């Protein structure tokens, strides 16, 4: 039995969990305050939320933790539920994506931990503590993406760079892209792309066809794979899953990193801008110049994404998890 803790923010953590759990030849129990997705094949432990108190007190425990507010019923309930599940299920390992507090709780029960490392500057005390307690760290980026993750040397040495992990791995690319078709791919984790700025970009490029998925100005599409494949240019943020999905489809991209704690998206964007990836990295949403930007980006060779996402990231992650769990390969 393997446990898998899934953070509720956005949908990226869940999509990654679905891909990795499908690659594990073991029963996997989901632990999350998200509702159980239809695609989940194993047990699901529904956790209470711990972020709904109006005035949380002592949330960082003096800077040692990220989020553990005092006298919070939701926090107490979720931790008790995880402990109860460990007591009856005796998991071989728990994957944590992501929570320092959950990682420490499981380790205090004597369960080995595999933590999903996130890009950015992760040298603060809580991250260092969680990484030190983990048996392995998964990095969903290629080994060549040097500098995408920074922490203490001991933590950096633990990272297994398994490559990007996309829920679309293994799917056939749906034909050739349509010329001059733009897909704006935004997520549910929050973005700073203004609707009026998007409308202005579309007015500036009347010969391009635009479609917006997600965010404030678009419709939500549960499975945007065909839309990504049909686009000649994808405009998206620098979140791990969005980049992984675009790379899986081998589409050139305009990358607009969003502000996130620990410079998470900024770190990914720096790597994409530094190396030879088929991406134009833009710090802010441009007010003009879209016609030239799209034309230039469309000419980039999407096949260069192959090293970022070769389709085997989830399988390599499963190998690391099985090794930590003592299950062999």
PDB file of C-alpha atoms in Angstrom:
ATOM      1  CA  UNK A   1       0.000   0.000   0.000  1.00  0.00           C
ATOM      2  CA  UNK A   2       1.225   3.473  -0.957  1.00  0.00           C
ATOM      3  CA  UNK A   3      -0.301   6.707   0.322  1.00  0.00           C
ATOM      4  CA  UNK A   4      -0.401   9.855  -1.770  1.00  0.00           C
ATOM      5  CA  UNK A   5      -1.125  13.260  -0.204  1.00  0.00           C
ATOM      6  CA  UNK A   6      -2.478  15.753  -2.775  1.00  0.00           C
ATOM      7  CA  UNK A   7      -2.580  19.479  -2.066  1.00  0.00           C
ATOM      8  CA  UNK A   8      -5.904  21.122  -2.907  1.00  0.00           C
ATOM      9  CA  UNK A   9      -4.575  24.279  -4.594  1.00  0.00           C
ATOM     10  CA  UNK A  10      -5.281  24.296  -8.350  1.00  0.00           C
ATOM     11  CA  UNK A  11      -5.434  21.003 -10.223  1.00  0.00           C
ATOM     12  CA  UNK A  12      -1.763  20.422 -11.017  1.00  0.00           C
ATOM     13  CA  UNK A  13      -1.001  18.342  -7.920  1.00  0.00           C
ATOM     14  CA  UNK A  14      -3.991  16.114  -8.649  1.00  0.00           C
ATOM     15  CA  UNK A  15      -3.089  15.623 -12.313  1.00  0.00           C
ATOM     16  CA  UNK A  16       0.438  14.638 -11.325  1.00  0.00           C
ATOM     17  CA  UNK A  17      -0.879  12.209  -8.704  1.00  0.00           C
ATOM     18  CA  UNK A  18      -3.171  10.564 -11.254  1.00  0.00           C
ATOM     19  CA  UNK A  19      -0.261  10.043 -13.658  1.00  0.00           C
ATOM     20  CA  UNK A  20       2.109   8.645 -11.026  1.00  0.00           C
ATOM     21  CA  UNK A  21      -0.464   6.429  -9.306  1.00  0.00           C
ATOM     22  CA  UNK A  22      -1.377   4.897 -12.675  1.00  0.00           C
ATOM     23  CA  UNK A  23       2.300   3.970 -13.135  1.00  0.00           C
ATOM     24  CA  UNK A  24       2.524   2.251  -9.747  1.00  0.00           C
ATOM     25  CA  UNK A  25       1.746  -1.461  -9.716  1.00  0.00           C
ATOM     26  CA  UNK A  26       0.534  -1.132  -6.128  1.00  0.00           C
ATOM     27  CA  UNK A  27      -2.687  -0.004  -4.437  1.00  0.00           C
ATOM     28  CA  UNK A  28      -2.541   3.763  -3.886  1.00  0.00           C
ATOM     29  CA  UNK A  29      -4.686   5.660  -1.389  1.00  0.00           C
ATOM     30  CA  UNK A  30      -5.342   9.341  -2.049  1.00  0.00           C
ATOM     31  CA  UNK A  31      -5.245  11.689   0.933  1.00  0.00           C
ATOM     32  CA  UNK A  32      -6.676  15.108   0.145  1.00  0.00           C
ATOM     33  CA  UNK A  33      -9.244  17.770   0.912  1.00  0.00           C
ATOM     34  CA  UNK A  34     -10.136  17.680  -2.778  1.00  0.00           C
ATOM     35  CA  UNK A  35     -13.167  15.613  -3.678  1.00  0.00           C
ATOM     36  CA  UNK A  36     -12.321  12.189  -5.022  1.00  0.00           C
ATOM     37  CA  UNK A  37     -11.913  12.375  -8.818  1.00  0.00           C
ATOM     38  CA  UNK A  38     -13.754   9.861 -10.958  1.00  0.00           C
ATOM     39  CA  UNK A  39     -10.458   8.616 -12.410  1.00  0.00           C
ATOM     40  CA  UNK A  40      -8.963   7.630  -9.033  1.00  0.00           C
ATOM     41  CA  UNK A  41      -8.749   3.853  -8.816  1.00  0.00           C
ATOM     42  CA  UNK A  42      -7.908   3.250  -5.164  1.00  0.00           C
ATOM     43  CA  UNK A  43      -9.152   4.286  -1.739  1.00  0.00           C
ATOM     44  CA  UNK A  44      -9.671   7.976  -1.048  1.00  0.00           C
ATOM     45  CA  UNK A  45      -9.442   9.566   2.410  1.00  0.00           C
ATOM     46  CA  UNK A  46     -11.352  12.849   2.401  1.00  0.00           C
ATOM     47  CA  UNK A  47      -9.552  15.378   4.593  1.00  0.00           C
ATOM     48  CA  UNK A  48     -10.959  18.468   6.270  1.00  0.00           C
ATOM     49  CA  UNK A  49      -9.687  21.863   5.147  1.00  0.00           C
ATOM     50  CA  UNK A  50      -7.249  23.641   7.463  1.00  0.00           C
ATOM     51  CA  UNK A  51      -7.391  27.097   5.890  1.00  0.00           C
ATOM     52  CA  UNK A  52     -10.920  28.287   6.605  1.00  0.00           C
ATOM     53  CA  UNK A  53     -10.453  29.987   9.983  1.00  0.00           C
ATOM     54  CA  UNK A  54     -11.034  33.742   9.881  1.00  0.00           C
ATOM     55  CA  UNK A  55      -8.136  34.648  12.164  1.00  0.00           C
ATOM     56  CA  UNK A  56      -5.539  31.864  12.239  1.00  0.00           C
ATOM     57  CA  UNK A  57      -3.082  32.108  15.125  1.00  0.00           C
ATOM     58  CA  UNK A  58       0.475  30.798  15.290  1.00  0.00           C
ATOM     59  CA  UNK A  59       0.307  29.269  11.810  1.00  0.00           C
ATOM     60  CA  UNK A  60       4.082  28.961  11.329  1.00  0.00           C
ATOM     61  CA  UNK A  61       4.947  27.712  14.843  1.00  0.00           C
ATOM     62  CA  UNK A  62       7.613  30.370  15.144  1.00  0.00           C
ATOM     63  CA  UNK A  63       8.897  29.881  11.612  1.00  0.00           C
ATOM     64  CA  UNK A  64       9.457  26.124  11.890  1.00  0.00           C
ATOM     65  CA  UNK A  65       6.367  25.144   9.840  1.00  0.00           C
ATOM     66  CA  UNK A  66       4.466  26.581   6.890  1.00  0.00           C
ATOM     67  CA  UNK A  67       0.888  26.104   8.115  1.00  0.00           C
ATOM     68  CA  UNK A  68      -0.251  24.725  11.463  1.00  0.00           C
ATOM     69  CA  UNK A  69      -2.619  27.246  13.089  1.00  0.00           C
ATOM     70  CA  UNK A  70      -3.367  26.756  16.759  1.00  0.00           C
ATOM     71  CA  UNK A  71      -6.724  25.304  17.850  1.00  0.00           C
ATOM     72  CA  UNK A  72      -7.880  24.785  14.253  1.00  0.00           C
ATOM     73  CA  UNK A  73     -10.520  22.060  14.064  1.00  0.00           C
ATOM     74  CA  UNK A  74      -9.829  21.406  10.396  1.00  0.00           C
ATOM     75  CA  UNK A  75      -6.120  20.898  10.987  1.00  0.00           C
ATOM     76  CA  UNK A  76      -6.773  18.574  13.927  1.00  0.00           C
ATOM     77  CA  UNK A  77      -9.310  16.586  11.935  1.00  0.00           C
ATOM     78  CA  UNK A  78      -7.151  16.111   8.840  1.00  0.00           C
ATOM     79  CA  UNK A  79      -4.093  15.047  10.856  1.00  0.00           C
ATOM     80  CA  UNK A  80      -6.199  12.618  12.909  1.00  0.00           C
ATOM     81  CA  UNK A  81      -7.656  11.124   9.708  1.00  0.00           C
ATOM     82  CA  UNK A  82      -4.187  10.565   8.239  1.00  0.00           C
ATOM     83  CA  UNK A  83      -2.987   8.964  11.476  1.00  0.00           C
ATOM     84  CA  UNK A  84      -6.039   6.692  11.584  1.00  0.00           C
ATOM     85  CA  UNK A  85      -5.432   5.599   7.988  1.00  0.00           C
ATOM     86  CA  UNK A  86      -1.759   4.865   8.691  1.00  0.00           C
ATOM     87  CA  UNK A  87      -2.740   2.832  11.753  1.00  0.00           C
ATOM     88  CA  UNK A  88      -5.092   0.562   9.826  1.00  0.00           C
ATOM     89  CA  UNK A  89      -3.353   0.441   6.441  1.00  0.00           C
ATOM     90  CA  UNK A  90       0.358   0.207   7.348  1.00  0.00           C
ATOM     91  CA  UNK A  91       1.578   1.923   4.155  1.00  0.00           C
ATOM     92  CA  UNK A  92       4.999   1.082   2.772  1.00  0.00           C
ATOM     93  CA  UNK A  93       5.551   4.748   1.862  1.00  0.00           C
ATOM     94  CA  UNK A  94       3.672   8.025   1.445  1.00  0.00           C
ATOM     95  CA  UNK A  95       4.178  10.464  -1.406  1.00  0.00           C
ATOM     96  CA  UNK A  96       3.625  14.063  -0.297  1.00  0.00           C
ATOM     97  CA  UNK A  97       2.699  16.692  -2.911  1.00  0.00           C
ATOM     98  CA  UNK A  98       3.011  18.989  -1.034  1.00  0.00           C
ATOM     99  CA  UNK A  99       2.962  19.707   2.708  1.00  0.00           C
ATOM    100  CA  UNK A 100       5.838  19.838   5.155  1.00  0.00           C
ATOM    101  CA  UNK A 101       3.406  19.172   7.989  1.00  0.00           C
ATOM    102  CA  UNK A 102       1.953  16.014   6.411  1.00  0.00           C
ATOM    103  CA  UNK A 103       5.444  14.760   5.563  1.00  0.00           C
ATOM    104  CA  UNK A 104       6.542  15.168   9.183  1.00  0.00           C
ATOM    105  CA  UNK A 105       3.369  13.553  10.538  1.00  0.00           C
ATOM    106  CA  UNK A 106       3.848  10.467   8.373  1.00  0.00           C
ATOM    107  CA  UNK A 107       7.538  10.231   9.211  1.00  0.00           C
ATOM    108  CA  UNK A 108       6.709  10.433  12.936  1.00  0.00           C
ATOM    109  CA  UNK A 109       4.575   7.331  12.371  1.00  0.00           C
ATOM    110  CA  UNK A 110       7.659   5.587  11.002  1.00  0.00           C
ATOM    111  CA  UNK A 111       6.558   5.727   7.362  1.00  0.00           C
ATOM    112  CA  UNK A 112       9.172   6.592   4.709  1.00  0.00           C
ATOM    113  CA  UNK A 113       8.354   9.728   2.730  1.00  0.00           C
ATOM    114  CA  UNK A 114       8.826  10.692  -0.902  1.00  0.00           C
ATOM    115  CA  UNK A 115       8.342  14.440  -1.242  1.00  0.00           C
ATOM    116  CA  UNK A 116       7.631  16.142  -4.543  1.00  0.00           C
ATOM    117  CA  UNK A 117      10.114  19.011  -4.772  1.00  0.00           C
ATOM    118  CA  UNK A 118       8.886  22.238  -6.323  1.00  0.00           C
ATOM    119  CA  UNK A 119      10.929  24.705  -8.385  1.00  0.00           C
ATOM    120  CA  UNK A 120      12.283  27.847  -6.795  1.00  0.00           C
ATOM    121  CA  UNK A 121      14.109  28.871  -3.644  1.00  0.00           C
ATOM    122  CA  UNK A 122      13.344  26.240  -1.016  1.00  0.00           C
ATOM    123  CA  UNK A 123      16.040  26.875   1.570  1.00  0.00           C
ATOM    124  CA  UNK A 124      13.734  28.119   4.356  1.00  0.00           C
ATOM    125  CA  UNK A 125      13.546  26.237   7.640  1.00  0.00           C
ATOM    126  CA  UNK A 126      10.246  24.376   7.016  1.00  0.00           C
ATOM    127  CA  UNK A 127      11.307  23.148   3.569  1.00  0.00           C
ATOM    128  CA  UNK A 128      14.728  22.100   4.901  1.00  0.00           C
ATOM    129  CA  UNK A 129      13.043  20.179   7.731  1.00  0.00           C
ATOM    130  CA  UNK A 130      10.625  18.396   5.411  1.00  0.00           C
ATOM    131  CA  UNK A 131      13.340  17.512   2.927  1.00  0.00           C
ATOM    132  CA  UNK A 132      15.627  16.201   5.675  1.00  0.00           C
ATOM    133  CA  UNK A 133      12.834  13.900   6.890  1.00  0.00           C
ATOM    134  CA  UNK A 134      12.167  12.581   3.374  1.00  0.00           C
ATOM    135  CA  UNK A 135      13.832   9.495   1.961  1.00  0.00           C
ATOM    136  CA  UNK A 136      13.759  10.910  -1.570  1.00  0.00           C
ATOM    137  CA  UNK A 137      12.700  14.018  -3.465  1.00  0.00           C
ATOM    138  CA  UNK A 138      11.061  13.931  -6.885  1.00  0.00           C
ATOM    139  CA  UNK A 139      11.878  16.706  -9.337  1.00  0.00           C
ATOM    140  CA  UNK A 140       9.437  16.871 -12.254  1.00  0.00           C
ATOM    141  CA  UNK A 141      12.005  18.380 -14.600  1.00  0.00           C
ATOM    142  CA  UNK A 142      14.881  17.039 -16.724  1.00  0.00           C
ATOM    143  CA  UNK A 143      18.388  16.646 -15.319  1.00  0.00           C
ATOM    144  CA  UNK A 144      19.557  19.417 -17.646  1.00  0.00           C
ATOM    145  CA  UNK A 145      17.343  22.009 -15.904  1.00  0.00           C
ATOM    146  CA  UNK A 146      20.141  23.145 -13.605  1.00  0.00           C
ATOM    147  CA  UNK A 147      19.179  25.768 -11.057  1.00  0.00           C
ATOM    148  CA  UNK A 148      15.431  25.209 -11.241  1.00  0.00           C
ATOM    149  CA  UNK A 149      15.499  24.076  -7.592  1.00  0.00           C
ATOM    150  CA  UNK A 150      17.674  25.543  -4.846  1.00  0.00           C
ATOM    151  CA  UNK A 151      17.866  24.440  -1.233  1.00  0.00           C
ATOM    152  CA  UNK A 152      20.453  23.072   1.165  1.00  0.00           C
ATOM    153  CA  UNK A 153      23.098  20.925  -0.492  1.00  0.00           C
ATOM    154  CA  UNK A 154      21.819  17.805   1.280  1.00  0.00           C
ATOM    155  CA  UNK A 155      18.340  18.376  -0.144  1.00  0.00           C
ATOM    156  CA  UNK A 156      19.600  19.077  -3.654  1.00  0.00           C
ATOM    157  CA  UNK A 157      21.531  15.800  -3.531  1.00  0.00           C
ATOM    158  CA  UNK A 158      18.310  13.899  -2.787  1.00  0.00           C
ATOM    159  CA  UNK A 159      16.429  15.163  -5.837  1.00  0.00           C
ATOM    160  CA  UNK A 160      15.713  12.609  -8.558  1.00  0.00           C
ATOM    161  CA  UNK A 161      15.006  14.644 -11.731  1.00  0.00           C
ATOM    162  CA  UNK A 162      12.515  12.313 -13.395  1.00  0.00           C
ATOM    163  CA  UNK A 163      11.444  14.691 -16.160  1.00  0.00           C
ATOM    164  CA  UNK A 164       8.172  16.478 -16.685  1.00  0.00           C
ATOM    165  CA  UNK A 165       5.007  14.611 -15.729  1.00  0.00           C
ATOM    166  CA  UNK A 166       1.930  15.181 -17.861  1.00  0.00           C
ATOM    167  CA  UNK A 167      -1.484  13.591 -17.566  1.00  0.00           C
ATOM    168  CA  UNK A 168      -1.399  13.362 -21.376  1.00  0.00           C
ATOM    169  CA  UNK A 169       1.701  11.166 -21.572  1.00  0.00           C
ATOM    170  CA  UNK A 170       1.224   8.357 -24.065  1.00  0.00           C
ATOM    171  CA  UNK A 171      -1.493  10.102 -26.066  1.00  0.00           C
ATOM    172  CA  UNK A 172      -0.977  10.551 -29.790  1.00  0.00           C
ATOM    173  CA  UNK A 173      -0.501  14.113 -30.958  1.00  0.00           C
ATOM    174  CA  UNK A 174      -3.734  14.960 -32.729  1.00  0.00           C
ATOM    175  CA  UNK A 175      -2.544  15.855 -36.215  1.00  0.00           C
ATOM    176  CA  UNK A 176      -0.845  18.993 -37.470  1.00  0.00           C
ATOM    177  CA  UNK A 177      -1.525  22.339 -35.782  1.00  0.00           C
ATOM    178  CA  UNK A 178      -3.736  24.922 -37.414  1.00  0.00           C
ATOM    179  CA  UNK A 179      -1.784  27.886 -38.709  1.00  0.00           C
ATOM    180  CA  UNK A 180      -2.178  31.085 -36.734  1.00  0.00           C
ATOM    181  CA  UNK A 181      -4.193  29.512 -33.932  1.00  0.00           C
ATOM    182  CA  UNK A 182      -3.450  30.709 -30.389  1.00  0.00           C
ATOM    183  CA  UNK A 183      -4.482  28.802 -27.282  1.00  0.00           C
ATOM    184  CA  UNK A 184      -4.274  30.750 -24.021  1.00  0.00           C
ATOM    185  CA  UNK A 185      -3.973  28.082 -21.333  1.00  0.00           C
ATOM    186  CA  UNK A 186      -4.590  29.316 -17.809  1.00  0.00           C
ATOM    187  CA  UNK A 187      -5.127  27.289 -14.657  1.00  0.00           C
ATOM    188  CA  UNK A 188      -7.213  27.268 -11.514  1.00  0.00           C
ATOM    189  CA  UNK A 189      -4.342  28.238  -9.232  1.00  0.00           C
ATOM    190  CA  UNK A 190      -4.724  31.951  -9.950  1.00  0.00           C
ATOM    191  CA  UNK A 191      -3.199  34.152 -12.635  1.00  0.00           C
ATOM    192  CA  UNK A 192      -2.504  37.820 -13.266  1.00  0.00           C
ATOM    193  CA  UNK A 193      -3.553  37.915 -16.926  1.00  0.00           C
ATOM    194  CA  UNK A 194      -6.048  40.731 -17.276  1.00  0.00           C
ATOM    195  CA  UNK A 195      -9.110  40.118 -19.433  1.00  0.00           C
ATOM    196  CA  UNK A 196      -8.856  43.534 -21.073  1.00  0.00           C
ATOM    197  CA  UNK A 197      -5.212  42.882 -21.976  1.00  0.00           C
ATOM    198  CA  UNK A 198      -6.216  39.616 -23.621  1.00  0.00           C
ATOM    199  CA  UNK A 199      -8.915  41.371 -25.598  1.00  0.00           C
ATOM    200  CA  UNK A 200      -6.438  44.030 -26.721  1.00  0.00           C
ATOM    201  CA  UNK A 201      -3.991  41.342 -27.908  1.00  0.00           C
ATOM    202  CA  UNK A 202      -6.751  39.737 -29.963  1.00  0.00           C
ATOM    203  CA  UNK A 203      -7.725  43.041 -31.550  1.00  0.00           C
ATOM    204  CA  UNK A 204      -4.082  43.613 -32.480  1.00  0.00           C
ATOM    205  CA  UNK A 205      -3.865  40.241 -34.265  1.00  0.00           C
ATOM    206  CA  UNK A 206      -7.012  39.920 -36.432  1.00  0.00           C
ATOM    207  CA  UNK A 207      -5.402  37.243 -38.620  1.00  0.00           C
ATOM    208  CA  UNK A 208      -4.923  34.907 -35.650  1.00  0.00           C
ATOM    209  CA  UNK A 209      -7.670  32.791 -34.061  1.00  0.00           C
ATOM    210  CA  UNK A 210      -7.607  32.916 -30.267  1.00  0.00           C
ATOM    211  CA  UNK A 211      -9.133  30.598 -27.678  1.00  0.00           C
ATOM    212  CA  UNK A 212      -8.881  31.108 -23.920  1.00  0.00           C
ATOM    213  CA  UNK A 213      -9.141  28.142 -21.545  1.00  0.00           C
ATOM    214  CA  UNK A 214      -9.262  28.688 -17.787  1.00  0.00           C
ATOM    215  CA  UNK A 215      -8.554  31.852 -15.856  1.00  0.00           C
ATOM    216  CA  UNK A 216     -10.963  34.734 -15.406  1.00  0.00           C
ATOM    217  CA  UNK A 217     -11.629  35.316 -19.079  1.00  0.00           C
ATOM    218  CA  UNK A 218     -11.948  31.788 -20.413  1.00  0.00           C
ATOM    219  CA  UNK A 219     -14.051  28.667 -20.168  1.00  0.00           C
ATOM    220  CA  UNK A 220     -12.867  25.630 -18.236  1.00  0.00           C
ATOM    221  CA  UNK A 221     -12.137  22.529 -20.326  1.00  0.00           C
ATOM    222  CA  UNK A 222     -11.504  19.311 -18.415  1.00  0.00           C
ATOM    223  CA  UNK A 223      -9.472  17.762 -21.228  1.00  0.00           C
ATOM    224  CA  UNK A 224      -7.728  20.399 -23.394  1.00  0.00           C
ATOM    225  CA  UNK A 225      -5.405  17.936 -25.171  1.00  0.00           C
ATOM    226  CA  UNK A 226      -6.840  18.351 -28.662  1.00  0.00           C
ATOM    227  CA  UNK A 227      -6.938  22.125 -28.246  1.00  0.00           C
ATOM    228  CA  UNK A 228      -3.251  22.160 -27.302  1.00  0.00           C
ATOM    229  CA  UNK A 229      -2.353  19.953 -30.268  1.00  0.00           C
ATOM    230  CA  UNK A 230      -4.293  22.151 -32.713  1.00  0.00           C
ATOM    231  CA  UNK A 231      -2.626  25.382 -31.573  1.00  0.00           C
ATOM    232  CA  UNK A 232       0.332  26.731 -33.478  1.00  0.00           C
ATOM    233  CA  UNK A 233       1.261  28.757 -30.371  1.00  0.00           C
ATOM    234  CA  UNK A 234       0.246  28.176 -26.747  1.00  0.00           C
ATOM    235  CA  UNK A 235       0.317  31.110 -24.339  1.00  0.00           C
ATOM    236  CA  UNK A 236       0.548  29.908 -20.761  1.00  0.00           C
ATOM    237  CA  UNK A 237       2.129  30.477 -17.377  1.00  0.00           C
ATOM    238  CA  UNK A 238       5.220  28.681 -16.059  1.00  0.00           C
ATOM    239  CA  UNK A 239       3.419  26.199 -13.826  1.00  0.00           C
ATOM    240  CA  UNK A 240       4.900  22.712 -13.933  1.00  0.00           C
ATOM    241  CA  UNK A 241       1.854  20.975 -15.332  1.00  0.00           C
ATOM    242  CA  UNK A 242       1.093  23.540 -18.007  1.00  0.00           C
ATOM    243  CA  UNK A 243       4.669  23.399 -19.291  1.00  0.00           C
ATOM    244  CA  UNK A 244       4.597  19.591 -19.114  1.00  0.00           C
ATOM    245  CA  UNK A 245       1.369  19.420 -21.127  1.00  0.00           C
ATOM    246  CA  UNK A 246       2.594  21.845 -23.788  1.00  0.00           C
ATOM    247  CA  UNK A 247       5.850  19.886 -24.006  1.00  0.00           C
ATOM    248  CA  UNK A 248       3.920  16.613 -24.373  1.00  0.00           C
ATOM    249  CA  UNK A 249       2.140  18.099 -27.402  1.00  0.00           C
ATOM    250  CA  UNK A 250       5.431  19.537 -28.770  1.00  0.00           C
ATOM    251  CA  UNK A 251       3.901  22.979 -29.212  1.00  0.00           C
ATOM    252  CA  UNK A 252       5.888  26.244 -29.216  1.00  0.00           C
ATOM    253  CA  UNK A 253       4.886  28.465 -26.333  1.00  0.00           C
ATOM    254  CA  UNK A 254       4.850  31.981 -24.990  1.00  0.00           C
ATOM    255  CA  UNK A 255       5.562  31.602 -21.272  1.00  0.00           C
ATOM    256  CA  UNK A 256       4.301  34.256 -18.849  1.00  0.00           C
ATOM    257  CA  UNK A 257       5.542  33.351 -15.347  1.00  0.00           C
ATOM    258  CA  UNK A 258       3.111  34.258 -12.567  1.00  0.00           C
ATOM    259  CA  UNK A 259       4.133  35.522  -9.151  1.00  0.00           C
ATOM    260  CA  UNK A 260       4.279  32.630  -6.724  1.00  0.00           C
ATOM    261  CA  UNK A 261       5.866  32.074  -3.309  1.00  0.00           C
ATOM    262  CA  UNK A 262       9.499  30.977  -3.358  1.00  0.00           C
ATOM    263  CA  UNK A 263       9.939  32.222  -6.964  1.00  0.00           C
ATOM    264  CA  UNK A 264       8.414  28.964  -8.164  1.00  0.00           C
ATOM    265  CA  UNK A 265       7.412  30.004 -11.675  1.00  0.00           C
ATOM    266  CA  UNK A 266      10.247  32.520 -12.009  1.00  0.00           C
ATOM    267  CA  UNK A 267      12.784  29.719 -11.511  1.00  0.00           C
ATOM    268  CA  UNK A 268      11.190  27.603 -14.239  1.00  0.00           C
ATOM    269  CA  UNK A 269      11.030  30.603 -16.558  1.00  0.00           C
ATOM    270  CA  UNK A 270      14.726  31.368 -16.046  1.00  0.00           C
ATOM    271  CA  UNK A 271      15.648  27.857 -17.103  1.00  0.00           C
ATOM    272  CA  UNK A 272      13.375  27.994 -20.154  1.00  0.00           C
ATOM    273  CA  UNK A 273      14.808  31.368 -21.179  1.00  0.00           C
ATOM    274  CA  UNK A 274      18.421  30.298 -20.624  1.00  0.00           C
ATOM    275  CA  UNK A 275      18.454  27.050 -22.585  1.00  0.00           C
ATOM    276  CA  UNK A 276      17.334  26.055 -26.077  1.00  0.00           C
ATOM    277  CA  UNK A 277      13.670  25.327 -25.464  1.00  0.00           C
ATOM    278  CA  UNK A 278      10.875  26.213 -27.938  1.00  0.00           C
ATOM    279  CA  UNK A 279       9.531  28.961 -25.709  1.00  0.00           C
ATOM    280  CA  UNK A 280       9.493  32.755 -25.651  1.00  0.00           C
ATOM    281  CA  UNK A 281       9.639  33.805 -22.000  1.00  0.00           C
ATOM    282  CA  UNK A 282       7.975  37.166 -21.278  1.00  0.00           C
ATOM    283  CA  UNK A 283       7.999  38.702 -17.809  1.00  0.00           C
ATOM    284  CA  UNK A 284       4.783  40.686 -18.201  1.00  0.00           C
ATOM    285  CA  UNK A 285       1.823  40.382 -20.532  1.00  0.00           C
ATOM    286  CA  UNK A 286       2.804  42.622 -23.476  1.00  0.00           C
ATOM    287  CA  UNK A 287       0.548  45.551 -24.305  1.00  0.00           C
ATOM    288  CA  UNK A 288       1.727  45.593 -27.953  1.00  0.00           C
ATOM    289  CA  UNK A 289       3.871  43.587 -30.347  1.00  0.00           C
ATOM    290  CA  UNK A 290       1.752  40.436 -30.340  1.00  0.00           C
ATOM    291  CA  UNK A 291       1.790  39.899 -34.088  1.00  0.00           C
ATOM    292  CA  UNK A 292       5.583  39.699 -34.225  1.00  0.00           C
ATOM    293  CA  UNK A 293       5.780  37.668 -31.004  1.00  0.00           C
ATOM    294  CA  UNK A 294       3.318  35.039 -32.237  1.00  0.00           C
ATOM    295  CA  UNK A 295       4.896  34.812 -35.688  1.00  0.00           C
ATOM    296  CA  UNK A 296       8.380  34.347 -34.209  1.00  0.00           C
ATOM    297  CA  UNK A 297       7.225  31.807 -31.639  1.00  0.00           C
ATOM    298  CA  UNK A 298       5.299  29.780 -34.234  1.00  0.00           C
ATOM    299  CA  UNK A 299       8.583  29.162 -36.076  1.00  0.00           C
ATOM    300  CA  UNK A 300      10.249  27.508 -33.066  1.00  0.00           C
ATOM    301  CA  UNK A 301      10.793  23.760 -33.296  1.00  0.00           C
ATOM    302  CA  UNK A 302       8.363  22.120 -30.881  1.00  0.00           C
ATOM    303  CA  UNK A 303      10.247  18.816 -31.169  1.00  0.00           C
ATOM    304  CA  UNK A 304      12.898  20.343 -28.874  1.00  0.00           C
ATOM    305  CA  UNK A 305      10.516  19.739 -25.956  1.00  0.00           C
ATOM    306  CA  UNK A 306      11.356  16.030 -26.144  1.00  0.00           C
ATOM    307  CA  UNK A 307      14.076  16.253 -23.498  1.00  0.00           C
ATOM    308  CA  UNK A 308      11.814  18.187 -21.121  1.00  0.00           C
ATOM    309  CA  UNK A 309       9.021  15.660 -21.438  1.00  0.00           C
ATOM    310  CA  UNK A 310       9.834  12.298 -23.010  1.00  0.00           C
ATOM    311  CA  UNK A 311       6.634  10.704 -21.690  1.00  0.00           C
ATOM    312  CA  UNK A 312       8.354   8.566 -19.044  1.00  0.00           C
ATOM    313  CA  UNK A 313       8.422  10.971 -16.097  1.00  0.00           C
ATOM    314  CA  UNK A 314       5.605   9.242 -14.211  1.00  0.00           C
ATOM    315  CA  UNK A 315       7.206   5.834 -14.713  1.00  0.00           C
ATOM    316  CA  UNK A 316      10.551   7.052 -13.391  1.00  0.00           C
ATOM    317  CA  UNK A 317       8.798   8.651 -10.414  1.00  0.00           C
ATOM    318  CA  UNK A 318       7.074   5.320  -9.713  1.00  0.00           C
ATOM    319  CA  UNK A 319      10.457   3.575  -9.721  1.00  0.00           C
ATOM    320  CA  UNK A 320      11.768   5.982  -7.073  1.00  0.00           C
ATOM    321  CA  UNK A 321       8.656   5.462  -4.926  1.00  0.00           C
ATOM    322  CA  UNK A 322       8.846   1.682  -5.207  1.00  0.00           C
ATOM    323  CA  UNK A 323      12.505   1.753  -4.214  1.00  0.00           C
ATOM    324  CA  UNK A 324      11.800   3.836  -1.097  1.00  0.00           C
ATOM    325  CA  UNK A 325       8.900   1.516  -0.246  1.00  0.00           C
ATOM    326  CA  UNK A 326      11.181  -1.504  -0.546  1.00  0.00           C
ATOM    327  CA  UNK A 327       9.112  -2.976  -3.366  1.00  0.00           C
ATOM    328  CA  UNK A 328      11.877  -3.400  -5.943  1.00  0.00           C
ATOM    329  CA  UNK A 329      11.383  -2.421  -9.580  1.00  0.00           C
TER     330      UNK A 329
END
